mmCIF file with all atom_site columns, C-alpha atoms in Angstrom:
data_model
loop_
_atom_site.group_PDB
_atom_site.id
_atom_site.type_symbol
_atom_site.label_atom_id
_atom_site.label_alt_id
_atom_site.label_comp_id
_atom_site.label_asym_id
_atom_site.label_entity_id
_atom_site.label_seq_id
_atom_site.pdbx_PDB_ins_code
_atom_site.Cartn_x
_atom_site.Cartn_y
_atom_site.Cartn_z
_atom_site.occupancy
_atom_site.B_iso_or_equiv
_atom_site.pdbx_formal_charge
_atom_site.auth_seq_id
_atom_site.auth_comp_id
_atom_site.auth_asym_id
_atom_site.auth_atom_id
_atom_site.pdbx_PDB_model_num
ATOM 1   C CA . ASP A 1 1   ? -13.122 4.340  -101.343 1.00 52.00 ? 1   ASP A CA 1
ATOM 2   C CA . GLY A 1 2   ? -13.261 5.050  -97.614  1.00 63.00 ? 2   GLY A CA 1
ATOM 3   C CA . GLY A 1 3   ? -13.859 8.412  -96.073  1.00 92.00 ? 3   GLY A CA 1
ATOM 4   C CA . ILE A 1 4   ? -16.340 11.038 -95.030  1.00 96.00 ? 4   ILE A CA 1
ATOM 5   C CA . THR A 1 5   ? -18.748 12.644 -97.427  1.00 96.00 ? 5   THR A CA 1
ATOM 6   C CA . GLN A 1 6   ? -20.680 15.829 -96.939  1.00 97.00 ? 6   GLN A CA 1
ATOM 7   C CA . SER A 1 7   ? -23.385 17.041 -99.215  1.00 91.00 ? 7   SER A CA 1
ATOM 8   C CA . PRO A 1 8   ? -24.066 19.349 -100.787 1.00 92.00 ? 8   PRO A CA 1
ATOM 9   C CA . LYS A 1 9   ? -20.823 21.323 -101.204 1.00 94.00 ? 9   LYS A CA 1
ATOM 10  C CA . TYR A 1 10  ? -22.743 24.604 -101.486 1.00 95.00 ? 10  TYR A CA 1
ATOM 11  C CA . LEU A 1 11  ? -26.151 25.310 -99.990  1.00 95.00 ? 11  LEU A CA 1
ATOM 12  C CA . PHE A 1 12  ? -28.287 28.405 -100.238 1.00 94.00 ? 12  PHE A CA 1
ATOM 13  C CA . ARG A 1 13  ? -31.326 29.101 -98.079  1.00 92.00 ? 13  ARG A CA 1
ATOM 14  C CA . LYS A 1 14  ? -33.661 31.912 -97.261  1.00 92.00 ? 14  LYS A CA 1
ATOM 15  C CA . GLU A 1 15  ? -33.709 33.299 -93.772  1.00 92.00 ? 15  GLU A CA 1
ATOM 16  C CA . GLY A 1 16  ? -36.258 31.555 -91.572  1.00 91.00 ? 16  GLY A CA 1
ATOM 17  C CA . GLN A 1 17  ? -35.901 28.146 -93.197  1.00 92.00 ? 17  GLN A CA 1
ATOM 18  C CA . ASN A 1 18  ? -34.446 25.113 -91.503  1.00 94.00 ? 18  ASN A CA 1
ATOM 19  C CA . VAL A 1 19  ? -31.782 23.253 -93.466  1.00 95.00 ? 19  VAL A CA 1
ATOM 20  C CA . THR A 1 20  ? -30.167 19.861 -92.928  1.00 96.00 ? 20  THR A CA 1
ATOM 21  C CA . LEU A 1 21  ? -26.541 19.133 -93.795  1.00 97.00 ? 21  LEU A CA 1
ATOM 22  C CA . SER A 1 22  ? -25.576 15.567 -94.527  1.00 97.00 ? 22  SER A CA 1
ATOM 23  C CA . CYS A 1 23  ? -22.520 13.743 -93.173  1.00 98.00 ? 23  CYS A CA 1
ATOM 24  C CA . GLU A 1 24  ? -21.808 10.078 -93.938  1.00 97.00 ? 24  GLU A CA 1
ATOM 25  C CA . GLN A 1 25  ? -18.749 7.979  -93.115  1.00 97.00 ? 25  GLN A CA 1
ATOM 26  C CA . ASN A 1 26  ? -17.746 4.439  -94.057  1.00 95.00 ? 26  ASN A CA 1
ATOM 27  C CA . LEU A 1 27  ? -14.714 4.291  -91.776  1.00 93.00 ? 27  LEU A CA 1
ATOM 28  C CA . ASN A 1 28  ? -16.607 2.370  -89.072  1.00 92.00 ? 28  ASN A CA 1
ATOM 29  C CA . HIS A 1 29  ? -15.813 5.169  -86.624  1.00 92.00 ? 29  HIS A CA 1
ATOM 30  C CA . ASP A 1 30  ? -17.790 5.501  -83.416  1.00 91.00 ? 30  ASP A CA 1
ATOM 31  C CA . ALA A 1 31  ? -17.297 9.224  -82.818  1.00 92.00 ? 31  ALA A CA 1
ATOM 32  C CA . MET A 1 32  ? -18.514 11.986 -85.106  1.00 95.00 ? 32  MET A CA 1
ATOM 33  C CA . TYR A 1 33  ? -18.293 15.751 -84.818  1.00 96.00 ? 33  TYR A CA 1
ATOM 34  C CA . TRP A 1 34  ? -19.749 18.904 -86.359  1.00 98.00 ? 34  TRP A CA 1
ATOM 35  C CA . TYR A 1 35  ? -17.718 22.109 -86.526  1.00 97.00 ? 35  TYR A CA 1
ATOM 36  C CA . ARG A 1 36  ? -18.422 25.579 -87.773  1.00 97.00 ? 36  ARG A CA 1
ATOM 37  C CA . GLN A 1 37  ? -15.692 27.691 -89.392  1.00 96.00 ? 37  GLN A CA 1
ATOM 38  C CA . ASP A 1 38  ? -16.009 31.421 -90.024  1.00 94.00 ? 38  ASP A CA 1
ATOM 39  C CA . PRO A 1 39  ? -13.522 33.420 -92.151  1.00 87.00 ? 39  PRO A CA 1
ATOM 40  C CA . GLY A 1 40  ? -10.175 33.794 -90.421  1.00 78.00 ? 40  GLY A CA 1
ATOM 41  C CA . GLN A 1 41  ? -11.370 31.728 -87.494  1.00 80.00 ? 41  GLN A CA 1
ATOM 42  C CA . GLY A 1 42  ? -10.595 28.331 -86.153  1.00 87.00 ? 42  GLY A CA 1
ATOM 43  C CA . LEU A 1 43  ? -13.074 25.515 -85.841  1.00 93.00 ? 43  LEU A CA 1
ATOM 44  C CA . ARG A 1 44  ? -15.769 25.707 -83.214  1.00 95.00 ? 44  ARG A CA 1
ATOM 45  C CA . LEU A 1 45  ? -17.502 22.555 -82.035  1.00 95.00 ? 45  LEU A CA 1
ATOM 46  C CA . ILE A 1 46  ? -21.272 22.457 -82.500  1.00 97.00 ? 46  ILE A CA 1
ATOM 47  C CA . TYR A 1 47  ? -22.231 18.895 -81.505  1.00 97.00 ? 47  TYR A CA 1
ATOM 48  C CA . TYR A 1 48  ? -20.492 15.573 -81.154  1.00 95.00 ? 48  TYR A CA 1
ATOM 49  C CA . SER A 1 49  ? -21.518 11.968 -80.797  1.00 94.00 ? 49  SER A CA 1
ATOM 50  C CA . GLN A 1 50  ? -19.389 9.186  -79.330  1.00 90.00 ? 50  GLN A CA 1
ATOM 51  C CA . ILE A 1 51  ? -21.823 6.387  -80.044  1.00 91.00 ? 51  ILE A CA 1
ATOM 52  C CA . VAL A 1 52  ? -25.053 5.700  -81.873  1.00 94.00 ? 52  VAL A CA 1
ATOM 53  C CA . ASN A 1 53  ? -28.156 7.216  -80.278  1.00 95.00 ? 53  ASN A CA 1
ATOM 54  C CA . ASP A 1 54  ? -26.098 9.522  -78.104  1.00 94.00 ? 54  ASP A CA 1
ATOM 55  C CA . PHE A 1 55  ? -24.804 13.048 -78.713  1.00 96.00 ? 55  PHE A CA 1
ATOM 56  C CA . GLN A 1 56  ? -23.520 15.973 -76.693  1.00 94.00 ? 56  GLN A CA 1
ATOM 57  C CA . LYS A 1 57  ? -23.604 19.735 -77.123  1.00 95.00 ? 57  LYS A CA 1
ATOM 58  C CA . GLY A 1 58  ? -20.391 21.440 -78.070  1.00 94.00 ? 58  GLY A CA 1
ATOM 59  C CA . ASP A 1 59  ? -19.421 25.057 -77.513  1.00 92.00 ? 59  ASP A CA 1
ATOM 60  C CA . ILE A 1 60  ? -21.953 26.653 -79.873  1.00 95.00 ? 60  ILE A CA 1
ATOM 61  C CA . ALA A 1 61  ? -24.971 24.301 -80.008  1.00 97.00 ? 61  ALA A CA 1
ATOM 62  C CA . GLU A 1 62  ? -27.680 26.973 -79.854  1.00 96.00 ? 62  GLU A CA 1
ATOM 63  C CA . GLY A 1 63  ? -29.769 27.024 -83.024  1.00 96.00 ? 63  GLY A CA 1
ATOM 64  C CA . TYR A 1 64  ? -28.569 23.606 -84.179  1.00 98.00 ? 64  TYR A CA 1
ATOM 65  C CA . SER A 1 65  ? -29.837 20.052 -83.756  1.00 98.00 ? 65  SER A CA 1
ATOM 66  C CA . VAL A 1 66  ? -28.445 16.624 -84.626  1.00 98.00 ? 66  VAL A CA 1
ATOM 67  C CA . SER A 1 67  ? -29.403 12.974 -84.651  1.00 97.00 ? 67  SER A CA 1
ATOM 68  C CA . ARG A 1 68  ? -27.338 9.788  -84.603  1.00 97.00 ? 68  ARG A CA 1
ATOM 69  C CA . GLU A 1 69  ? -29.635 6.950  -85.557  1.00 97.00 ? 69  GLU A CA 1
ATOM 70  C CA . LYS A 1 70  ? -26.981 5.085  -87.546  1.00 97.00 ? 70  LYS A CA 1
ATOM 71  C CA . LYS A 1 71  ? -23.255 4.730  -86.977  1.00 96.00 ? 71  LYS A CA 1
ATOM 72  C CA . GLU A 1 72  ? -22.535 5.960  -90.497  1.00 97.00 ? 72  GLU A CA 1
ATOM 73  C CA . SER A 1 73  ? -24.645 9.104  -90.418  1.00 98.00 ? 73  SER A CA 1
ATOM 74  C CA . PHE A 1 74  ? -24.665 12.293 -88.336  1.00 98.00 ? 74  PHE A CA 1
ATOM 75  C CA . PRO A 1 75  ? -26.890 14.938 -89.962  1.00 98.00 ? 75  PRO A CA 1
ATOM 76  C CA . LEU A 1 76  ? -26.894 18.517 -88.714  1.00 98.00 ? 76  LEU A CA 1
ATOM 77  C CA . THR A 1 77  ? -29.972 20.739 -88.878  1.00 97.00 ? 77  THR A CA 1
ATOM 78  C CA . VAL A 1 78  ? -29.461 24.465 -88.869  1.00 96.00 ? 78  VAL A CA 1
ATOM 79  C CA . THR A 1 79  ? -32.677 25.908 -87.519  1.00 94.00 ? 79  THR A CA 1
ATOM 80  C CA . SER A 1 80  ? -34.184 29.344 -87.979  1.00 91.00 ? 80  SER A CA 1
ATOM 81  C CA . ALA A 1 81  ? -33.165 30.063 -84.389  1.00 90.00 ? 81  ALA A CA 1
ATOM 82  C CA . GLN A 1 82  ? -29.486 30.223 -85.421  1.00 91.00 ? 82  GLN A CA 1
ATOM 83  C CA . LYS A 1 83  ? -28.842 33.954 -85.761  1.00 90.00 ? 83  LYS A CA 1
ATOM 84  C CA . ASN A 1 84  ? -25.800 33.848 -88.022  1.00 92.00 ? 84  ASN A CA 1
ATOM 85  C CA . PRO A 1 85  ? -25.999 30.574 -89.957  1.00 95.00 ? 85  PRO A CA 1
ATOM 86  C CA . THR A 1 86  ? -23.845 31.564 -92.942  1.00 96.00 ? 86  THR A CA 1
ATOM 87  C CA . ALA A 1 87  ? -20.588 29.671 -92.482  1.00 96.00 ? 87  ALA A CA 1
ATOM 88  C CA . PHE A 1 88  ? -18.474 26.721 -93.600  1.00 97.00 ? 88  PHE A CA 1
ATOM 89  C CA . TYR A 1 89  ? -19.562 23.516 -91.834  1.00 98.00 ? 89  TYR A CA 1
ATOM 90  C CA . LEU A 1 90  ? -17.180 20.619 -91.338  1.00 98.00 ? 90  LEU A CA 1
ATOM 91  C CA . CYS A 1 91  ? -17.989 17.104 -90.224  1.00 98.00 ? 91  CYS A CA 1
ATOM 92  C CA . ALA A 1 92  ? -15.345 14.801 -88.752  1.00 96.00 ? 92  ALA A CA 1
ATOM 93  C CA . SER A 1 93  ? -15.077 11.320 -87.341  1.00 95.00 ? 93  SER A CA 1
ATOM 94  C CA . ARG A 1 94  ? -12.671 9.505  -85.046  1.00 91.00 ? 94  ARG A CA 1
ATOM 95  C CA . GLY A 1 95  ? -12.042 5.832  -84.553  1.00 83.00 ? 95  GLY A CA 1
ATOM 96  C CA . GLY A 1 96  ? -11.141 3.883  -81.442  1.00 71.00 ? 96  GLY A CA 1
ATOM 97  C CA . ALA A 1 97  ? -12.510 4.027  -77.921  1.00 64.00 ? 97  ALA A CA 1
ATOM 98  C CA . ALA A 1 98  ? -13.506 7.304  -76.324  1.00 58.00 ? 98  ALA A CA 1
ATOM 99  C CA . THR A 1 99  ? -10.293 7.358  -74.329  1.00 59.00 ? 99  THR A CA 1
ATOM 100 C CA . SER A 1 100 ? -8.013  6.444  -77.216  1.00 64.00 ? 100 SER A CA 1
ATOM 101 C CA . ILE A 1 101 ? -5.693  8.955  -78.770  1.00 68.00 ? 101 ILE A CA 1
ATOM 102 C CA . ASN A 1 102 ? -6.633  9.216  -82.401  1.00 76.00 ? 102 ASN A CA 1
ATOM 103 C CA . GLU A 1 103 ? -6.753  11.867 -85.016  1.00 88.00 ? 103 GLU A CA 1
ATOM 104 C CA . GLN A 1 104 ? -9.968  13.142 -86.545  1.00 92.00 ? 104 GLN A CA 1
ATOM 105 C CA . TYR A 1 105 ? -10.828 12.621 -90.195  1.00 94.00 ? 105 TYR A CA 1
ATOM 106 C CA . PHE A 1 106 ? -12.650 15.479 -91.906  1.00 96.00 ? 106 PHE A CA 1
ATOM 107 C CA . GLY A 1 107 ? -15.149 15.682 -94.717  1.00 97.00 ? 107 GLY A CA 1
ATOM 108 C CA . PRO A 1 108 ? -14.809 18.257 -97.518  1.00 96.00 ? 108 PRO A CA 1
ATOM 109 C CA . GLY A 1 109 ? -17.253 20.676 -95.881  1.00 97.00 ? 109 GLY A CA 1
ATOM 110 C CA . THR A 1 110 ? -20.525 22.381 -96.809  1.00 97.00 ? 110 THR A CA 1
ATOM 111 C CA . ARG A 1 111 ? -20.645 26.104 -97.378  1.00 97.00 ? 111 ARG A CA 1
ATOM 112 C CA . LEU A 1 112 ? -24.031 27.397 -96.246  1.00 97.00 ? 112 LEU A CA 1
ATOM 113 C CA . THR A 1 113 ? -25.250 30.819 -97.295  1.00 96.00 ? 113 THR A CA 1
ATOM 114 C CA . VAL A 1 114 ? -28.437 32.201 -95.806  1.00 94.00 ? 114 VAL A CA 1
ATOM 115 C CA . THR A 1 115 ? -29.935 35.394 -97.245  1.00 92.00 ? 115 THR A CA 1
ATOM 116 C CA . SER B 2 1   ? -10.934 29.332 -73.102  1.00 49.00 ? 1   SER B CA 1
ATOM 117 C CA . GLN B 2 2   ? -8.679  26.338 -73.681  1.00 51.00 ? 2   GLN B CA 1
ATOM 118 C CA . GLN B 2 3   ? -8.220  27.316 -77.307  1.00 65.00 ? 3   GLN B CA 1
ATOM 119 C CA . GLY B 2 4   ? -4.714  27.130 -78.667  1.00 72.00 ? 4   GLY B CA 1
ATOM 120 C CA . GLU B 2 5   ? -3.209  30.191 -80.243  1.00 83.00 ? 5   GLU B CA 1
ATOM 121 C CA . GLU B 2 6   ? -0.972  29.986 -83.275  1.00 86.00 ? 6   GLU B CA 1
ATOM 122 C CA . ASP B 2 7   ? 1.784   32.403 -84.105  1.00 85.00 ? 7   ASP B CA 1
ATOM 123 C CA . PRO B 2 8   ? 2.328   34.060 -86.513  1.00 88.00 ? 8   PRO B CA 1
ATOM 124 C CA . GLN B 2 9   ? -1.120  34.534 -88.046  1.00 90.00 ? 9   GLN B CA 1
ATOM 125 C CA . ALA B 2 10  ? 0.384   34.629 -91.519  1.00 93.00 ? 10  ALA B CA 1
ATOM 126 C CA . LEU B 2 11  ? 3.728   33.578 -92.944  1.00 95.00 ? 11  LEU B CA 1
ATOM 127 C CA . SER B 2 12  ? 5.142   34.118 -96.413  1.00 96.00 ? 12  SER B CA 1
ATOM 128 C CA . ILE B 2 13  ? 8.358   32.401 -97.474  1.00 96.00 ? 13  ILE B CA 1
ATOM 129 C CA . GLN B 2 14  ? 10.272  31.457 -100.589 1.00 97.00 ? 14  GLN B CA 1
ATOM 130 C CA . GLU B 2 15  ? 10.207  27.909 -101.896 1.00 97.00 ? 15  GLU B CA 1
ATOM 131 C CA . GLY B 2 16  ? 13.044  25.923 -100.365 1.00 97.00 ? 16  GLY B CA 1
ATOM 132 C CA . GLU B 2 17  ? 13.058  27.857 -97.099  1.00 97.00 ? 17  GLU B CA 1
ATOM 133 C CA . ASN B 2 18  ? 11.939  26.400 -93.789  1.00 97.00 ? 18  ASN B CA 1
ATOM 134 C CA . ALA B 2 19  ? 8.651   27.429 -92.189  1.00 97.00 ? 19  ALA B CA 1
ATOM 135 C CA . THR B 2 20  ? 8.246   27.519 -88.427  1.00 97.00 ? 20  THR B CA 1
ATOM 136 C CA . MET B 2 21  ? 4.830   27.860 -86.837  1.00 97.00 ? 21  MET B CA 1
ATOM 137 C CA . ASN B 2 22  ? 4.110   28.062 -83.131  1.00 96.00 ? 22  ASN B CA 1
ATOM 138 C CA . CYS B 2 23  ? 1.177   27.138 -80.952  1.00 95.00 ? 23  CYS B CA 1
ATOM 139 C CA . SER B 2 24  ? 0.533   27.989 -77.327  1.00 95.00 ? 24  SER B CA 1
ATOM 140 C CA . TYR B 2 25  ? -2.203  26.600 -75.115  1.00 93.00 ? 25  TYR B CA 1
ATOM 141 C CA . LYS B 2 26  ? -3.513  27.119 -71.606  1.00 91.00 ? 26  LYS B CA 1
ATOM 142 C CA . THR B 2 27  ? -4.387  23.839 -69.908  1.00 88.00 ? 27  THR B CA 1
ATOM 143 C CA . SER B 2 28  ? -2.858  20.413 -69.424  1.00 89.00 ? 28  SER B CA 1
ATOM 144 C CA . ILE B 2 29  ? -3.130  18.248 -72.510  1.00 89.00 ? 29  ILE B CA 1
ATOM 145 C CA . ASN B 2 30  ? -3.151  14.581 -73.432  1.00 88.00 ? 30  ASN B CA 1
ATOM 146 C CA . ASN B 2 31  ? -1.774  15.286 -76.880  1.00 91.00 ? 31  ASN B CA 1
ATOM 147 C CA . LEU B 2 32  ? -1.431  18.047 -79.449  1.00 94.00 ? 32  LEU B CA 1
ATOM 148 C CA . GLN B 2 33  ? -2.189  17.631 -83.128  1.00 95.00 ? 33  GLN B CA 1
ATOM 149 C CA . TRP B 2 34  ? -1.418  19.668 -86.236  1.00 96.00 ? 34  TRP B CA 1
ATOM 150 C CA . TYR B 2 35  ? -3.783  19.818 -89.184  1.00 97.00 ? 35  TYR B CA 1
ATOM 151 C CA . ARG B 2 36  ? -3.572  21.367 -92.642  1.00 97.00 ? 36  ARG B CA 1
ATOM 152 C CA . GLN B 2 37  ? -6.417  22.942 -94.608  1.00 96.00 ? 37  GLN B CA 1
ATOM 153 C CA . ASN B 2 38  ? -6.278  23.898 -98.260  1.00 95.00 ? 38  ASN B CA 1
ATOM 154 C CA . SER B 2 39  ? -8.557  26.756 -99.193  1.00 92.00 ? 39  SER B CA 1
ATOM 155 C CA . GLY B 2 40  ? -12.221 25.753 -99.090  1.00 90.00 ? 40  GLY B CA 1
ATOM 156 C CA . ARG B 2 41  ? -11.476 22.150 -98.167  1.00 93.00 ? 41  ARG B CA 1
ATOM 157 C CA . GLY B 2 42  ? -11.621 19.926 -95.104  1.00 95.00 ? 42  GLY B CA 1
ATOM 158 C CA . LEU B 2 43  ? -8.762  19.519 -92.657  1.00 96.00 ? 43  LEU B CA 1
ATOM 159 C CA . VAL B 2 44  ? -6.118  16.852 -93.022  1.00 96.00 ? 44  VAL B CA 1
ATOM 160 C CA . HIS B 2 45  ? -4.279  15.438 -90.034  1.00 95.00 ? 45  HIS B CA 1
ATOM 161 C CA . LEU B 2 46  ? -0.502  15.937 -90.207  1.00 97.00 ? 46  LEU B CA 1
ATOM 162 C CA . ILE B 2 47  ? 1.029   14.762 -86.963  1.00 96.00 ? 47  ILE B CA 1
ATOM 163 C CA . LEU B 2 48  ? 0.188   14.016 -83.328  1.00 94.00 ? 48  LEU B CA 1
ATOM 164 C CA . ILE B 2 49  ? 2.524   14.431 -80.386  1.00 95.00 ? 49  ILE B CA 1
ATOM 165 C CA . ARG B 2 50  ? 1.681   13.029 -76.970  1.00 93.00 ? 50  ARG B CA 1
ATOM 166 C CA . SER B 2 51  ? 2.207   14.931 -73.758  1.00 93.00 ? 51  SER B CA 1
ATOM 167 C CA . ASN B 2 52  ? 5.134   12.676 -72.771  1.00 94.00 ? 52  ASN B CA 1
ATOM 168 C CA . GLU B 2 53  ? 6.928   13.237 -76.083  1.00 96.00 ? 53  GLU B CA 1
ATOM 169 C CA . ARG B 2 54  ? 9.228   16.163 -76.828  1.00 97.00 ? 54  ARG B CA 1
ATOM 170 C CA . GLU B 2 55  ? 9.856   15.830 -80.544  1.00 98.00 ? 55  GLU B CA 1
ATOM 171 C CA . LYS B 2 56  ? 8.414   13.941 -83.455  1.00 97.00 ? 56  LYS B CA 1
ATOM 172 C CA . HIS B 2 57  ? 9.251   13.710 -87.159  1.00 97.00 ? 57  HIS B CA 1
ATOM 173 C CA . SER B 2 58  ? 7.209   12.815 -90.206  1.00 95.00 ? 58  SER B CA 1
ATOM 174 C CA . GLY B 2 59  ? 8.840   13.338 -93.587  1.00 97.00 ? 59  GLY B CA 1
ATOM 175 C CA . ARG B 2 60  ? 9.600   17.063 -93.895  1.00 97.00 ? 60  ARG B CA 1
ATOM 176 C CA . LEU B 2 61  ? 7.655   17.826 -90.718  1.00 98.00 ? 61  LEU B CA 1
ATOM 177 C CA . ARG B 2 62  ? 9.156   18.216 -87.269  1.00 98.00 ? 62  ARG B CA 1
ATOM 178 C CA . VAL B 2 63  ? 7.001   18.908 -84.234  1.00 98.00 ? 63  VAL B CA 1
ATOM 179 C CA . THR B 2 64  ? 8.229   19.809 -80.787  1.00 98.00 ? 64  THR B CA 1
ATOM 180 C CA . LEU B 2 65  ? 6.280   20.041 -77.553  1.00 97.00 ? 65  LEU B CA 1
ATOM 181 C CA . ASP B 2 66  ? 7.271   21.868 -74.392  1.00 97.00 ? 66  ASP B CA 1
ATOM 182 C CA . THR B 2 67  ? 4.674   21.138 -71.740  1.00 95.00 ? 67  THR B CA 1
ATOM 183 C CA . SER B 2 68  ? 6.387   23.381 -69.195  1.00 95.00 ? 68  SER B CA 1
ATOM 184 C CA . LYS B 2 69  ? 5.861   26.347 -71.516  1.00 96.00 ? 69  LYS B CA 1
ATOM 185 C CA . LYS B 2 70  ? 2.589   24.987 -72.885  1.00 95.00 ? 70  LYS B CA 1
ATOM 186 C CA . SER B 2 71  ? 3.798   25.435 -76.424  1.00 96.00 ? 71  SER B CA 1
ATOM 187 C CA . SER B 2 72  ? 4.463   23.500 -79.599  1.00 97.00 ? 72  SER B CA 1
ATOM 188 C CA . SER B 2 73  ? 6.132   24.268 -82.874  1.00 97.00 ? 73  SER B CA 1
ATOM 189 C CA . LEU B 2 74  ? 5.716   22.836 -86.347  1.00 98.00 ? 74  LEU B CA 1
ATOM 190 C CA . LEU B 2 75  ? 8.678   23.038 -88.707  1.00 98.00 ? 75  LEU B CA 1
ATOM 191 C CA . ILE B 2 76  ? 8.280   22.351 -92.408  1.00 98.00 ? 76  ILE B CA 1
ATOM 192 C CA . THR B 2 77  ? 11.666  21.944 -94.036  1.00 98.00 ? 77  THR B CA 1
ATOM 193 C CA . ALA B 2 78  ? 12.490  22.667 -97.681  1.00 98.00 ? 78  ALA B CA 1
ATOM 194 C CA . SER B 2 79  ? 9.064   24.138 -98.312  1.00 97.00 ? 79  SER B CA 1
ATOM 195 C CA . ARG B 2 80  ? 7.264   23.746 -101.621 1.00 97.00 ? 80  ARG B CA 1
ATOM 196 C CA . ALA B 2 81  ? 4.588   25.830 -103.291 1.00 97.00 ? 81  ALA B CA 1
ATOM 197 C CA . ALA B 2 82  ? 2.205   22.936 -102.603 1.00 97.00 ? 82  ALA B CA 1
ATOM 198 C CA . ASP B 2 83  ? 2.658   23.528 -98.862  1.00 98.00 ? 83  ASP B CA 1
ATOM 199 C CA . THR B 2 84  ? 0.620   26.723 -99.230  1.00 98.00 ? 84  THR B CA 1
ATOM 200 C CA . ALA B 2 85  ? -2.323  26.224 -96.885  1.00 97.00 ? 85  ALA B CA 1
ATOM 201 C CA . SER B 2 86  ? -3.648  27.061 -93.426  1.00 96.00 ? 86  SER B CA 1
ATOM 202 C CA . TYR B 2 87  ? -2.224  25.132 -90.514  1.00 96.00 ? 87  TYR B CA 1
ATOM 203 C CA . PHE B 2 88  ? -4.049  24.537 -87.243  1.00 96.00 ? 88  PHE B CA 1
ATOM 204 C CA . CYS B 2 89  ? -2.958  23.184 -83.937  1.00 95.00 ? 89  CYS B CA 1
ATOM 205 C CA . ALA B 2 90  ? -5.531  21.259 -81.932  1.00 94.00 ? 90  ALA B CA 1
ATOM 206 C CA . THR B 2 91  ? -5.278  20.288 -78.311  1.00 92.00 ? 91  THR B CA 1
ATOM 207 C CA . ASP B 2 92  ? -6.776  17.223 -76.732  1.00 86.00 ? 92  ASP B CA 1
ATOM 208 C CA . TRP B 2 93  ? -6.838  18.698 -73.257  1.00 75.00 ? 93  TRP B CA 1
ATOM 209 C CA . THR B 2 94  ? -7.202  16.713 -70.087  1.00 67.00 ? 94  THR B CA 1
ATOM 210 C CA . GLY B 2 95  ? -10.865 16.257 -69.271  1.00 65.00 ? 95  GLY B CA 1
ATOM 211 C CA . ALA B 2 96  ? -12.013 17.101 -72.779  1.00 62.00 ? 96  ALA B CA 1
ATOM 212 C CA . ASN B 2 97  ? -13.696 13.743 -73.238  1.00 65.00 ? 97  ASN B CA 1
ATOM 213 C CA . SER B 2 98  ? -12.288 13.106 -76.727  1.00 71.00 ? 98  SER B CA 1
ATOM 214 C CA . LYS B 2 99  ? -12.948 16.614 -78.008  1.00 85.00 ? 99  LYS B CA 1
ATOM 215 C CA . LEU B 2 100 ? -10.314 18.720 -79.738  1.00 90.00 ? 100 LEU B CA 1
ATOM 216 C CA . THR B 2 101 ? -9.931  22.479 -79.370  1.00 91.00 ? 101 THR B CA 1
ATOM 217 C CA . PHE B 2 102 ? -8.588  24.235 -82.465  1.00 92.00 ? 102 PHE B CA 1
ATOM 218 C CA . GLY B 2 103 ? -6.658  27.455 -82.780  1.00 91.00 ? 103 GLY B CA 1
ATOM 219 C CA . LYS B 2 104 ? -7.433  30.109 -85.377  1.00 91.00 ? 104 LYS B CA 1
ATOM 220 C CA . GLY B 2 105 ? -4.786  28.862 -87.752  1.00 93.00 ? 105 GLY B CA 1
ATOM 221 C CA . ILE B 2 106 ? -1.718  30.132 -89.570  1.00 94.00 ? 106 ILE B CA 1
ATOM 222 C CA . THR B 2 107 ? -1.864  31.015 -93.254  1.00 95.00 ? 107 THR B CA 1
ATOM 223 C CA . LEU B 2 108 ? 1.324   29.872 -94.965  1.00 97.00 ? 108 LEU B CA 1
ATOM 224 C CA . SER B 2 109 ? 2.175   31.129 -98.435  1.00 97.00 ? 109 SER B CA 1
ATOM 225 C CA . VAL B 2 110 ? 5.126   29.578 -100.219 1.00 97.00 ? 110 VAL B CA 1
ATOM 226 C CA . ARG B 2 111 ? 6.277   31.607 -103.200 1.00 96.00 ? 111 ARG B CA 1
ATOM 227 C CA . PRO B 2 112 ? 7.638   29.628 -106.147 1.00 91.00 ? 112 PRO B CA 1
#
C-alpha cells in the first residue's frame, strides 16, 4: 500500500521540549516537504528537500530543523525555539525531476499541542 | 507575497447545485493546482492546469485559468454532500524551484 505516513496523529508536549515528527514515504519520490497549517489558514512551507542529504529553508523555518539521510524519510524537529509550535503539520512528497510539473502527495498530518 | 487568494472564504450550497470557487494570484506561474482537504486530514490533489492551458475537466470538476487576469476558477457540478471540504489553490510560480504556494482555502458546505 503506497503512500506517505506520518506519526503520531496527535502529539502532546510540554513547553521547552523538542519534539520530532515522523514522515515516511514509499513512493520513491525525490522531493519532500513540511508544511504548517493553523486554523483558517493555508499551508506555510517550513522546509523542503529535493534530494537525499540536501534540504532548503522554506518561509517559516525558524525554530525547526530537518534531516534527509534516506530517500524515504524526512523527519521534522520542532525545537523549543519555536514560539508558537501548536499547529497541524503536514508532510508531502513529489515525484519526478526538480523541473517537472507534478502534484504533491500529502500524509494524513500530525496535530501537535504544546502546553 | 506570491500567495494565492481564494474567493469566497466560505460557500454553502444545496446538494445538486454547482459550486464555483475562485483563486487569484500575483506572479507569473508555471501551473496552478487545486487540492481538497477533509477536516483534520491531509490534502488530496484534484487537478492541475498549466500556464498555457485555459480549461481542463476531470469528472465533475472544471478548472479555468486566465493568465492575463491572474485568476483561476474551480467549478464542481452537481455537488454532493461528500464534496463538503476545504479547497485550496496552489501556484507553482516561475522561479519557485518546485515549491508550491497555497492560498488560505475555501470552506464548502453541501447541504443534503
